[in-house]
mmCIF file of C-alpha atoms in Angstrom:
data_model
loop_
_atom_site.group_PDB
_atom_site.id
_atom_site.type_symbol
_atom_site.label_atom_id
_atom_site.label_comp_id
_atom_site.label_asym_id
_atom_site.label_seq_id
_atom_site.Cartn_x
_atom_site.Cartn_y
_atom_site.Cartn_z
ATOM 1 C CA UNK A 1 52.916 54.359 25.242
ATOM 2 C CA UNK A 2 53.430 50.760 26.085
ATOM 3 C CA UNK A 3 53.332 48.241 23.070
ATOM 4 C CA UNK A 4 51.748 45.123 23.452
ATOM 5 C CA UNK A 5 52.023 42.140 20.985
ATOM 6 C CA UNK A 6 50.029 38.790 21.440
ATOM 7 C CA UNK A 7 49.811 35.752 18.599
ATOM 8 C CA UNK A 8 46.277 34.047 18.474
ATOM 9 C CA UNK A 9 46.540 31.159 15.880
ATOM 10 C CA UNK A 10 43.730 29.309 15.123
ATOM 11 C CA UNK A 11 43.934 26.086 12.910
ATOM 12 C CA UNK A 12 41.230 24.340 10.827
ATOM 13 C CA UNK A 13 41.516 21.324 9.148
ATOM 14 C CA UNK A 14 39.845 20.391 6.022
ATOM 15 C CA UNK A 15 40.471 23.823 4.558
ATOM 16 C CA UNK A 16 40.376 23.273 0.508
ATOM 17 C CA UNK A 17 38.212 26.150 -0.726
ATOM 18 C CA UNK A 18 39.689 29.670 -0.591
ATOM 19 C CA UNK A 19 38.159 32.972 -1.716
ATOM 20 C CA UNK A 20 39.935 36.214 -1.906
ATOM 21 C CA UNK A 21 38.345 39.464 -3.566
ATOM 22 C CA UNK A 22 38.492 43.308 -3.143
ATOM 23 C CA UNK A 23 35.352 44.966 -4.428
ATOM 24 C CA UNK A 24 34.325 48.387 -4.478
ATOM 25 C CA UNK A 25 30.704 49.714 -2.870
ATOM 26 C CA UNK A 26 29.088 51.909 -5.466
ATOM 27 C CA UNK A 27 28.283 55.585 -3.970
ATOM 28 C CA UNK A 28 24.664 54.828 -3.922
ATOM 29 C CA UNK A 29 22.305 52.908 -0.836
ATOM 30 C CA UNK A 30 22.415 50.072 -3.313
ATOM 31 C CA UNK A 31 23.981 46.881 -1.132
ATOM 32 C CA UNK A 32 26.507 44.778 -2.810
ATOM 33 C CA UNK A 33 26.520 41.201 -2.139
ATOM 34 C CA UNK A 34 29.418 39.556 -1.264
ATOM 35 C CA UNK A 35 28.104 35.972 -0.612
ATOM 36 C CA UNK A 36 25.812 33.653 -0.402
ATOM 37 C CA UNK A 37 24.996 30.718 1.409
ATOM 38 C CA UNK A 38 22.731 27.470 0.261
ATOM 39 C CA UNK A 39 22.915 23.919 -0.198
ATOM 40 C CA UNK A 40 25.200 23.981 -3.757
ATOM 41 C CA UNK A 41 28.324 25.655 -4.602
ATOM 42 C CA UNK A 42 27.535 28.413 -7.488
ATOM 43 C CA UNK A 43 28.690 31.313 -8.409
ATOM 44 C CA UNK A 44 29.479 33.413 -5.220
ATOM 45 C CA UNK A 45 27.564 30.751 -3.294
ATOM 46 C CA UNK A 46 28.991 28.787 -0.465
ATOM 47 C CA UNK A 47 27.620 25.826 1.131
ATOM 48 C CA UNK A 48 26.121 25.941 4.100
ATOM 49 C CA UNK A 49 27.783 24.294 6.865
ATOM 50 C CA UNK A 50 31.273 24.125 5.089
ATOM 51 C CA UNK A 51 32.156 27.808 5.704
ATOM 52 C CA UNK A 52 34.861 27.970 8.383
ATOM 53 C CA UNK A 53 36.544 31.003 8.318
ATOM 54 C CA UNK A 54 35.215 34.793 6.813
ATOM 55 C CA UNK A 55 36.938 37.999 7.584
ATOM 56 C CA UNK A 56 35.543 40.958 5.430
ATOM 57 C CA UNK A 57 37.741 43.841 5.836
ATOM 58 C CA UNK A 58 37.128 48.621 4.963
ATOM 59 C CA UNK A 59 39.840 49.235 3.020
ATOM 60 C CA UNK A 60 38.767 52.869 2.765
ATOM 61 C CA UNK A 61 40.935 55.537 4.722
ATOM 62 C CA UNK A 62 37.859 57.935 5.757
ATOM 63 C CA UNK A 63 34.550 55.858 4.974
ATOM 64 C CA UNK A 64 32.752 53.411 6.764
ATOM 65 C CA UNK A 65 30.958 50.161 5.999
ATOM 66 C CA UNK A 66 27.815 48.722 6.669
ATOM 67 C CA UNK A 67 28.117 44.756 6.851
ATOM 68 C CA UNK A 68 24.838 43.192 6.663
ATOM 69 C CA UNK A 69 24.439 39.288 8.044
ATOM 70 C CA UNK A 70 20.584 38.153 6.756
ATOM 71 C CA UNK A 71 18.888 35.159 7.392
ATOM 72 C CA UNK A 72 15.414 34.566 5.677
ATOM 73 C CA UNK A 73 14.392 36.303 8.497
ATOM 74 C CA UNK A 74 16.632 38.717 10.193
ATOM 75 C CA UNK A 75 19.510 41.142 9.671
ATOM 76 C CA UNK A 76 22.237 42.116 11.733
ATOM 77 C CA UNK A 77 24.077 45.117 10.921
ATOM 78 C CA UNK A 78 27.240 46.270 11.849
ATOM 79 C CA UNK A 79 29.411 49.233 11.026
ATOM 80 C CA UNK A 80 33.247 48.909 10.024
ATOM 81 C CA UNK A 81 34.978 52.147 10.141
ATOM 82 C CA UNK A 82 38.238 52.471 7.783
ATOM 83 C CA UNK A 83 40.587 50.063 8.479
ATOM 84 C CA UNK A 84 38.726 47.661 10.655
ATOM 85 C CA UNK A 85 37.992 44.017 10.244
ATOM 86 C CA UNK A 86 35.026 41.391 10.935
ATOM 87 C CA UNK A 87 35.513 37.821 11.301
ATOM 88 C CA UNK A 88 32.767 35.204 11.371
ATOM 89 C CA UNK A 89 33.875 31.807 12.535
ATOM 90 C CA UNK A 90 30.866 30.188 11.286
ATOM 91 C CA UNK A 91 27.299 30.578 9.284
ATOM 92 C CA UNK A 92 24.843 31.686 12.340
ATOM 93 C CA UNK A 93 23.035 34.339 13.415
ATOM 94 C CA UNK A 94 20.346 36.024 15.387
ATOM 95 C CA UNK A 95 18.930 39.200 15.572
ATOM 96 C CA UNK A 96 16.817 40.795 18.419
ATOM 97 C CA UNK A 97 14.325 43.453 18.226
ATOM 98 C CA UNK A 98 15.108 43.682 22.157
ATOM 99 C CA UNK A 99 17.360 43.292 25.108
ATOM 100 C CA UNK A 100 16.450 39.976 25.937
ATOM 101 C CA UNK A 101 19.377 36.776 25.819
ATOM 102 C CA UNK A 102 16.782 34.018 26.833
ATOM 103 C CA UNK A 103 15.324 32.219 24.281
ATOM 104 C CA UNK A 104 18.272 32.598 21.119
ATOM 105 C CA UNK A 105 17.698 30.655 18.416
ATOM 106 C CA UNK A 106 20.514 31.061 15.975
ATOM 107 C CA UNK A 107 19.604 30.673 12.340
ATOM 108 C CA UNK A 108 21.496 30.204 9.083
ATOM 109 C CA UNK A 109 23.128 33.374 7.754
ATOM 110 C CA UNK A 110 21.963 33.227 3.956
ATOM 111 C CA UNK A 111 23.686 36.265 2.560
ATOM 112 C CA UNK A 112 26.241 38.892 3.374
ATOM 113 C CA UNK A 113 26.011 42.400 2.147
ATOM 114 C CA UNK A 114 27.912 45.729 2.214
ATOM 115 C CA UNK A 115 26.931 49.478 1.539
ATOM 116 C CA UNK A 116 29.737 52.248 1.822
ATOM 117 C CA UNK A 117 28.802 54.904 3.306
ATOM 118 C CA UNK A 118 30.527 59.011 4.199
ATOM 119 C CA UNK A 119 32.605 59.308 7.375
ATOM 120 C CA UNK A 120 29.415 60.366 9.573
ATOM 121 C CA UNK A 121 27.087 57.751 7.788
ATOM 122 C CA UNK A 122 24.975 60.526 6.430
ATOM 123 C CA UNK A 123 24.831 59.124 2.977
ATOM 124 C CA UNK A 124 26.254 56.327 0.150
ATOM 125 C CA UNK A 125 29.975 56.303 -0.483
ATOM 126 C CA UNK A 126 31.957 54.198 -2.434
ATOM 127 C CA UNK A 127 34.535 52.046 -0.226
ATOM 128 C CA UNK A 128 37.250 49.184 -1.200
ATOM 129 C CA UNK A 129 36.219 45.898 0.441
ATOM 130 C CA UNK A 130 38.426 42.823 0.853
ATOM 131 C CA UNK A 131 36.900 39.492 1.715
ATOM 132 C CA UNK A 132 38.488 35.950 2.319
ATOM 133 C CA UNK A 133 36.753 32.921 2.944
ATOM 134 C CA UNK A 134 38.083 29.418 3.794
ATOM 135 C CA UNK A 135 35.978 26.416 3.603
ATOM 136 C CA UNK A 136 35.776 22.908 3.462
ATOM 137 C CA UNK A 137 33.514 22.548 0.280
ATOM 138 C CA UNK A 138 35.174 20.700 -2.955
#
């Protein structure tokens, strides 16, 4: 019953790329891209290295979402219920078949995908998904 209210503001200069899109999952296990990362800007491609800022957000009011950071040779999944919000401050990532911390090696993250899926993730559902990037590619 008590509110709390707190103001994080994080600056970046250099921003002068923006992207800004709400897509919609299809209701099957089919993942939808929403970026990729190499060494040229393209079509729904960012550069690597120039990506500052990414916050992918479930729009959906009862599904979740599966957000899926892959290297060449990893995945890390995580699962957004409605309303919530993931931020990535930059392009890394690792992904551990165990428990252990020693011996990280982060690694470029080279796509990022979505699937929608039912309120107890028993199957494919289709779910609204906003994502913004900021970067410092012209």
């Amino acid at each position: 019953g008590v509110e709390h209210n707190y103001t994080n503001v994080r600056s970046v200069s250099g921003i002068n790329n923006v992207m800004h899109r709400i897509v919609r999952t299809d209701a099957s296990n089919t993942e939808l891209f929403l970026v990729q990362f190499d060494s040229s800007v393209g079509l729904g491609q960012l550069v690597d290295g120039q990506v500052k800022y990414i916050r992918i957000t479930n729009l959906d009011d009862t599904n979740l979402l599966r957000c899926n950071a892959r290297s060449t040779s990893k995945v890390v999944s995580f699962q957004l219920a409605a309303g919530e919000t993931i931020i990535f401050n930059n392009g890394k990532v690792e992904g551990r078949a165990d428990t252990t911390i020693s011996g990280i090696t982060y690694t470029d993250i080279d796509a990022i995908g979505v699937q929608g899926r039912n309120s107890t993730d028993a199957g494919p559902a289709a779910v609204d998904v906003e994502i913004f990037v900021a970067s410092t590619q012209s």
